[in-house]
mmCIF file of C-alpha atoms in Angstrom:
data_model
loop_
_atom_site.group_PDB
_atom_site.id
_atom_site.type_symbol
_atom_site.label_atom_id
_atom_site.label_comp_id
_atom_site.label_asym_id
_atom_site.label_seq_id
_atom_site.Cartn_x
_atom_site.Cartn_y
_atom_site.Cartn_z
ATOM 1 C CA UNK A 683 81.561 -19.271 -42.589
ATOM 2 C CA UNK A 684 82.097 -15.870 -41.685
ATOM 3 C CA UNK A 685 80.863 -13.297 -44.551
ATOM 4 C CA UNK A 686 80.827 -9.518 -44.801
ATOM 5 C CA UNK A 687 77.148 -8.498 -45.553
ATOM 6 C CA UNK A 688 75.638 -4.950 -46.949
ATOM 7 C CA UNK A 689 72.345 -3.287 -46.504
ATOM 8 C CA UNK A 690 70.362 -2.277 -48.324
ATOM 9 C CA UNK A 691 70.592 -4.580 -51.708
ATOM 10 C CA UNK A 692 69.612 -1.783 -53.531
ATOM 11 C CA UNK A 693 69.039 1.897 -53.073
ATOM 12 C CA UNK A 694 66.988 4.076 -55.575
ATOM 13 C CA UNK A 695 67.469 8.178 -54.534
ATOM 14 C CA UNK A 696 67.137 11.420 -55.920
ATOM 15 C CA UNK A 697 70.119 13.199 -57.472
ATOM 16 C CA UNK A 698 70.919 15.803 -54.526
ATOM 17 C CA UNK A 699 70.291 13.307 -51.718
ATOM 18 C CA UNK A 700 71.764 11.817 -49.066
ATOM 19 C CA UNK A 701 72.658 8.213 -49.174
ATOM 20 C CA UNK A 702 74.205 6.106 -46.684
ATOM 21 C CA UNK A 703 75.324 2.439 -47.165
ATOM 22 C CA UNK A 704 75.768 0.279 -44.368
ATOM 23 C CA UNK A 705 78.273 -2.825 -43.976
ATOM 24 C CA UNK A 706 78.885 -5.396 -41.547
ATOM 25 C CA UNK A 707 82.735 -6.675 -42.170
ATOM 26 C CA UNK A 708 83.794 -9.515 -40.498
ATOM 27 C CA UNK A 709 83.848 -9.976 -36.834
ATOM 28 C CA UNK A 710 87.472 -10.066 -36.264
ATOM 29 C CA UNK A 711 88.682 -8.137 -38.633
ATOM 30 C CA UNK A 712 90.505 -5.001 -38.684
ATOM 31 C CA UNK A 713 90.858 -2.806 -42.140
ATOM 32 C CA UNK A 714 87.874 -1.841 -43.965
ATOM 33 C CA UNK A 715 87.428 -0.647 -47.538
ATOM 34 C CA UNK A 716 84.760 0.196 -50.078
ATOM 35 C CA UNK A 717 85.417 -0.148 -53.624
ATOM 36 C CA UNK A 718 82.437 1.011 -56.130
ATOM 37 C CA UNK A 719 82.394 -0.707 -59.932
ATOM 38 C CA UNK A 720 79.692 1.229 -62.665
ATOM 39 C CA UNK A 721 78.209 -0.579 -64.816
ATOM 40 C CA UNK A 722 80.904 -1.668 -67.333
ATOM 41 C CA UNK A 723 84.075 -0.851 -65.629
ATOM 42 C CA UNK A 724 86.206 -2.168 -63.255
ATOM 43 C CA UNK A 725 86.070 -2.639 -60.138
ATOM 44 C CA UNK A 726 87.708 0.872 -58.497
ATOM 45 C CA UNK A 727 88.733 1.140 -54.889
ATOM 46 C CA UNK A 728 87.507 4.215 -52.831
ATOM 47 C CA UNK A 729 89.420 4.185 -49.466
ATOM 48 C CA UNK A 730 90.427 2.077 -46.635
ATOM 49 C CA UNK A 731 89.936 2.611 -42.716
ATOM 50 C CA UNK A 732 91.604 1.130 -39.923
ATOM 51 C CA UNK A 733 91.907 1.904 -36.513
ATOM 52 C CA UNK A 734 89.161 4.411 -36.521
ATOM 53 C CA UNK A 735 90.190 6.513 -39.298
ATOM 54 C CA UNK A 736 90.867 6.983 -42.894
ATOM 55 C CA UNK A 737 94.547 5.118 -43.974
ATOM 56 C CA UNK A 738 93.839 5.795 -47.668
ATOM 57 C CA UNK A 739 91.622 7.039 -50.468
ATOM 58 C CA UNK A 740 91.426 7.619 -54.182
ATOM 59 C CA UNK A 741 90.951 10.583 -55.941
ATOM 60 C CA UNK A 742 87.093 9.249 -56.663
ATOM 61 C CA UNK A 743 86.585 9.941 -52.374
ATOM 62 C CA UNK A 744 86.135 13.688 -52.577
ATOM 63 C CA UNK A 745 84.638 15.886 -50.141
ATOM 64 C CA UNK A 746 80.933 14.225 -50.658
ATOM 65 C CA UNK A 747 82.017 10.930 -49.440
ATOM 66 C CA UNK A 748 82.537 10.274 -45.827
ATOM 67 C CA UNK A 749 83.309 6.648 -43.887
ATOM 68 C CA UNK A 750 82.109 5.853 -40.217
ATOM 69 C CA UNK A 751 82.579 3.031 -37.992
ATOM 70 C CA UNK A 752 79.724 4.002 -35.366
ATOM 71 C CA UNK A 753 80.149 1.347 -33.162
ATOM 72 C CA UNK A 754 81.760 -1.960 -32.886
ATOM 73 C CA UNK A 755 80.224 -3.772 -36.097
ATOM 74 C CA UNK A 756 79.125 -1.574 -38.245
ATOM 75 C CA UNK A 757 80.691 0.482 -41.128
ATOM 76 C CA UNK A 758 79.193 2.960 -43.355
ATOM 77 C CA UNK A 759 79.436 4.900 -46.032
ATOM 78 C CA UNK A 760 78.012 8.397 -46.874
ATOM 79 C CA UNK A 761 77.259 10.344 -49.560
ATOM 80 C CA UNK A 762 75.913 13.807 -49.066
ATOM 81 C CA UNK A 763 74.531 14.811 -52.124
ATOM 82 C CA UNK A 764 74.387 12.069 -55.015
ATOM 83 C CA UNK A 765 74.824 12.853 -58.609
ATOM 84 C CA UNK A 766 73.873 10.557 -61.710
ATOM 85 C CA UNK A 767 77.407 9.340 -61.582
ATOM 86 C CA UNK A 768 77.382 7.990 -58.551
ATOM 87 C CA UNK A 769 74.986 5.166 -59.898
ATOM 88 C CA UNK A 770 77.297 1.932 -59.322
ATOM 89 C CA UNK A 771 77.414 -0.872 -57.364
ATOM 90 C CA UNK A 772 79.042 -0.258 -53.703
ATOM 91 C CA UNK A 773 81.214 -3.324 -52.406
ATOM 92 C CA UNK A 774 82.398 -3.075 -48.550
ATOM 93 C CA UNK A 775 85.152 -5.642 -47.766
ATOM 94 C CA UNK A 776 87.292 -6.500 -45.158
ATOM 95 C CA UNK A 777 90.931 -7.927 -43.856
ATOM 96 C CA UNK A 778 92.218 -9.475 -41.023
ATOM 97 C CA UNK A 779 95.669 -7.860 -41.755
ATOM 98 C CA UNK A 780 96.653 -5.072 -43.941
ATOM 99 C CA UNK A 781 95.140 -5.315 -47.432
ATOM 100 C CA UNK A 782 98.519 -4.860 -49.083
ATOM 101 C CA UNK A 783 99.163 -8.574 -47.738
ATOM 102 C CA UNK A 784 95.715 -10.121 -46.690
ATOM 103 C CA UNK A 785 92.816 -11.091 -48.588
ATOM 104 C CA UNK A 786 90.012 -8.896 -48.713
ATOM 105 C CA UNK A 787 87.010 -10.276 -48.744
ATOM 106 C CA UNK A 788 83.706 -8.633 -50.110
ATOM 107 C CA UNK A 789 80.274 -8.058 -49.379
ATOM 108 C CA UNK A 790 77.219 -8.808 -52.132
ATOM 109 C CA UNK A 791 77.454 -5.097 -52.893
ATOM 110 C CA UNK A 792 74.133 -2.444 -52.359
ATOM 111 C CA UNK A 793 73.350 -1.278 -55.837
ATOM 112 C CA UNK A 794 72.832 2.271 -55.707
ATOM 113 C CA UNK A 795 70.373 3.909 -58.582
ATOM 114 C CA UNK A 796 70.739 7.671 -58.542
ATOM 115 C CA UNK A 797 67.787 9.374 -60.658
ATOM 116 C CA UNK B 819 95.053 3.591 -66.255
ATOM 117 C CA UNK B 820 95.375 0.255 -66.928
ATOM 118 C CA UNK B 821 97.807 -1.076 -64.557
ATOM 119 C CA UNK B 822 96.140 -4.617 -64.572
ATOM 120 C CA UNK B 823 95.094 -5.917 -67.929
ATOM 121 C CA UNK B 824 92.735 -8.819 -68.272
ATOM 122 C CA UNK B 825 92.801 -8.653 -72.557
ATOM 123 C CA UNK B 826 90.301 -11.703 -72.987
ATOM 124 C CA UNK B 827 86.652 -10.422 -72.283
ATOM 125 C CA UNK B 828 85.112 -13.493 -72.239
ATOM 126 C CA UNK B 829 86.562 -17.518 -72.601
ATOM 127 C CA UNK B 830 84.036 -20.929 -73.270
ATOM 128 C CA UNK B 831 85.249 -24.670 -72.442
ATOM 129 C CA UNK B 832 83.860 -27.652 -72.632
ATOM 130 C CA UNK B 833 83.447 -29.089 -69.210
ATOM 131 C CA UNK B 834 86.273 -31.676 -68.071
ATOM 132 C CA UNK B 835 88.749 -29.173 -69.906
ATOM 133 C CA UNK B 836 91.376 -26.788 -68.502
ATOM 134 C CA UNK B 837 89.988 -23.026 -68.316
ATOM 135 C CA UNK B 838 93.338 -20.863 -68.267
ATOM 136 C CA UNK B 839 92.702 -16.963 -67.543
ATOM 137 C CA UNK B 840 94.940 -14.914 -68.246
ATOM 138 C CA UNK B 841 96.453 -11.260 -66.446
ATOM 139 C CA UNK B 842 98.672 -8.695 -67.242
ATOM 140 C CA UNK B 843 100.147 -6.216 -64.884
ATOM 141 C CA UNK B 844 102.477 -3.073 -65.429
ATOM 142 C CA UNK B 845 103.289 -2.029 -62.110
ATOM 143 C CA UNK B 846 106.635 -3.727 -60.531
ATOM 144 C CA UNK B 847 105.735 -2.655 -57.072
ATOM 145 C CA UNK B 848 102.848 -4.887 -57.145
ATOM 146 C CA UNK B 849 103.670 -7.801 -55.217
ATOM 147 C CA UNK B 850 100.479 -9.827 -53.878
ATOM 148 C CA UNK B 851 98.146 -11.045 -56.747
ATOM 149 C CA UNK B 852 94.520 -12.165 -56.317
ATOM 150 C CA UNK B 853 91.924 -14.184 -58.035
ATOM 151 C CA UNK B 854 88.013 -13.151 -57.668
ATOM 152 C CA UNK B 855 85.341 -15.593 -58.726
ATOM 153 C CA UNK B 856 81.823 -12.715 -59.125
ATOM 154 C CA UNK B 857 78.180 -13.901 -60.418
ATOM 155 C CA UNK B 858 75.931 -11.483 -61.149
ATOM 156 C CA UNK B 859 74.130 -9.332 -58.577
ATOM 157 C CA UNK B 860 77.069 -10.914 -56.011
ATOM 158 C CA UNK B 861 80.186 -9.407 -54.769
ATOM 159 C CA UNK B 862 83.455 -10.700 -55.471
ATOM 160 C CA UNK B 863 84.390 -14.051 -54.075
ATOM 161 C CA UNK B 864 87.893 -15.185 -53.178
ATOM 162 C CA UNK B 865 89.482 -17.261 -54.739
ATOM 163 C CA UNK B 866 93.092 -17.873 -54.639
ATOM 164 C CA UNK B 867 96.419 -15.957 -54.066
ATOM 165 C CA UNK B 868 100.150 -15.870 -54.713
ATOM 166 C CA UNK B 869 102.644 -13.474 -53.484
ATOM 167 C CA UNK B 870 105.687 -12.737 -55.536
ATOM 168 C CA UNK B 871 108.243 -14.653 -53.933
ATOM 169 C CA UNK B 872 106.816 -17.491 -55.375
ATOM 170 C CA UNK B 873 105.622 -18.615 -58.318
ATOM 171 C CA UNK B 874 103.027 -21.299 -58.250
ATOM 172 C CA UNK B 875 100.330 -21.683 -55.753
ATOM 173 C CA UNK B 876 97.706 -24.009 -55.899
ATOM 174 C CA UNK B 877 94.407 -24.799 -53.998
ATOM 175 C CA UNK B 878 92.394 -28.025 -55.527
ATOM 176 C CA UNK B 879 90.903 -27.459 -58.815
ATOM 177 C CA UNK B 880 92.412 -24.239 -59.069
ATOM 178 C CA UNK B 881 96.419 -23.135 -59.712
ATOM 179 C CA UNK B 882 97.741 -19.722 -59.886
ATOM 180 C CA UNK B 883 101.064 -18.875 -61.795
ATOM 181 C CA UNK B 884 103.511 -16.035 -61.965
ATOM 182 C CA UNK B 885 105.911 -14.707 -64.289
ATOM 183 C CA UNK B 886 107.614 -11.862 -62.290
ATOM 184 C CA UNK B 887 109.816 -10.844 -65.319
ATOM 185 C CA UNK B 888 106.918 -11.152 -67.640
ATOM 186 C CA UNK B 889 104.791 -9.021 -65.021
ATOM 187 C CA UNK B 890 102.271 -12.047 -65.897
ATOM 188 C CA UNK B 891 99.575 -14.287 -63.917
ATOM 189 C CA UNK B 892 97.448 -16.629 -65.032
ATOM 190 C CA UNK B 893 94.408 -19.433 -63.510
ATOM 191 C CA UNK B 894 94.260 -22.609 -64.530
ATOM 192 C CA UNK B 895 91.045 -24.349 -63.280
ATOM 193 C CA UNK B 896 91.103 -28.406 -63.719
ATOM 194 C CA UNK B 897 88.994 -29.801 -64.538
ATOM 195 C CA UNK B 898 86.408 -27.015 -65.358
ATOM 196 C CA UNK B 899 82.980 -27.183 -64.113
ATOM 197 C CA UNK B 900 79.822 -25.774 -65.177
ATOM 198 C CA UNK B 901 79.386 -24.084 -61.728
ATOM 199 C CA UNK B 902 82.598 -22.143 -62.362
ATOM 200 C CA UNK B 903 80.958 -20.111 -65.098
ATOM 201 C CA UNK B 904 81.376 -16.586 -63.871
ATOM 202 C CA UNK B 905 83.609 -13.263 -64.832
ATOM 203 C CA UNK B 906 86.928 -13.530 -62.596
ATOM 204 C CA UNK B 907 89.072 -10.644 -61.955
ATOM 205 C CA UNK B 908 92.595 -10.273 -61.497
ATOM 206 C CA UNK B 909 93.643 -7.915 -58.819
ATOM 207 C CA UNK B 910 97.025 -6.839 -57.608
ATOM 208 C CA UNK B 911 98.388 -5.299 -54.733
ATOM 209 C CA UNK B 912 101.614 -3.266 -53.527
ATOM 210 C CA UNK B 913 102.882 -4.416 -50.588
ATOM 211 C CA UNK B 914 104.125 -1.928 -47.341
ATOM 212 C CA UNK B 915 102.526 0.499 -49.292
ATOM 213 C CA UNK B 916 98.870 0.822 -50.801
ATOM 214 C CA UNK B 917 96.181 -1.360 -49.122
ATOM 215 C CA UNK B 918 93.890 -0.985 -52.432
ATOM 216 C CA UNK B 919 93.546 -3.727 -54.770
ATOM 217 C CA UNK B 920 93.869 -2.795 -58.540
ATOM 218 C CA UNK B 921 92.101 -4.984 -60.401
ATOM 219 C CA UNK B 922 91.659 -5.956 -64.216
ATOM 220 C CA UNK B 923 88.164 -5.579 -66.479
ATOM 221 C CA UNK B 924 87.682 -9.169 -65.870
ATOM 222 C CA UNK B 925 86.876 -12.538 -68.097
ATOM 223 C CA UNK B 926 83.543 -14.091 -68.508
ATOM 224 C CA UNK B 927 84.465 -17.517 -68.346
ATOM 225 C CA UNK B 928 81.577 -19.832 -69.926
ATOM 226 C CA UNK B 929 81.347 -23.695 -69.139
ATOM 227 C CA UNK B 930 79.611 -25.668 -71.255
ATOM 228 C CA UNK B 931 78.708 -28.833 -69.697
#
């Protein structure tokens, strides 16, 4: 069965750092989202992609985060300069359709420790 | 912001039993509701889904109802199994509009065999 997969699992940096979090959505599918849950909380959605660019994003995707598709599989996330908060676990997922009426299915998440 | 309540933290049945979870939503443009199955150190796993033009969907062991004028969902998973022990979330989308799923805190549901 077709599954979305991350790398890394987890990912230990220094506050200040660059991270980037890589994701491999499913092969014929077309919107792409990360959604990031700390410890605790809910599960919160970041932003969605499609068609090579950004369709929407909360207010948590500020100026340090970026999304990339550089090539035909894989999707990434960056973050330029990590702070403590940032600590979380990092879900990619992916839909056939548009998420607002297509399952989105997730990734096992890359668990991201920022010290 | 609490747009999708899930107000039971945690639920235990006996195995053989029905496990009902429970989900609360405020927003009325939400219109395509989701169940998530997650174990620990996993991401979450699909489970089942209604849209709001109906309101009962089911898939084997597992049945998903809606109360559009109660802004209420709920699982029912019969019988329960011990493998189902695992928190599920409730999340809610707004169709022609956002793509992002809103979803609840989630329940720990706990089967004990």
């Amino acid at each position: 069965e077709p599954e979305v997969t991350q790398t890394p699992s987890h990912q230990v940096t220094q506050m200040g750092q660059e991270v980037i979090l890589r994701c491999v959505p499913i092969s014929n599918h077309l919107y792409f989202y990360w959604y990031r849950q700390i410890l605790g909380q809910k599960v919160e959605f970041l932003v969605s992609f499609y068609n090579n660019e950004i369709s929407e994003k909360s207010e948590i995707f500020d100026d340090q985060f970026s999304v990339e598709r550089p090539d035909g599989s894989n999707f990434t996330l960056k973050i330029r300069s990590t702070k403590l908060e940032d600590s979380a676990m990092y879900f990619c997922a992916s839909s056939e359709l548009s998420g607002s009426t297509d399952t989105q299915y997730f990734g096992p998440g890359t668990r991201l420790t920022v010290l | 912001d609490q747009q999708v309540k899930q107000n039971s933290p945690s639920l235990s049945v006996q195995e053989g039993r029905i496990s009902i979870l429970n989900c609360d939503y405020t927003n009325s443009m939400f219109d395509y509701f989701l169940w998530y199955k997650k174990y620990p150190a996993e991401g979450p796993t699909f489970l089942i889904s209604i849209s709001s033009i109906k309101d009962k969907n089911e898939d084997g062991r597992f049945t998903v109802f809606l109360n559009k004028s109660a802004k209420h969902l709920s699982l029912h998973i019969v019988p329960s199994q011990p493998g189902d022990s695992a928190v599920y979330f409730c999340a809610a989308s707004a169709q022609g509009g956002s793509e992002k799923l809103v979803f609840g805190k989630g329940t720990k549901l706990t089967v004990n065999p």
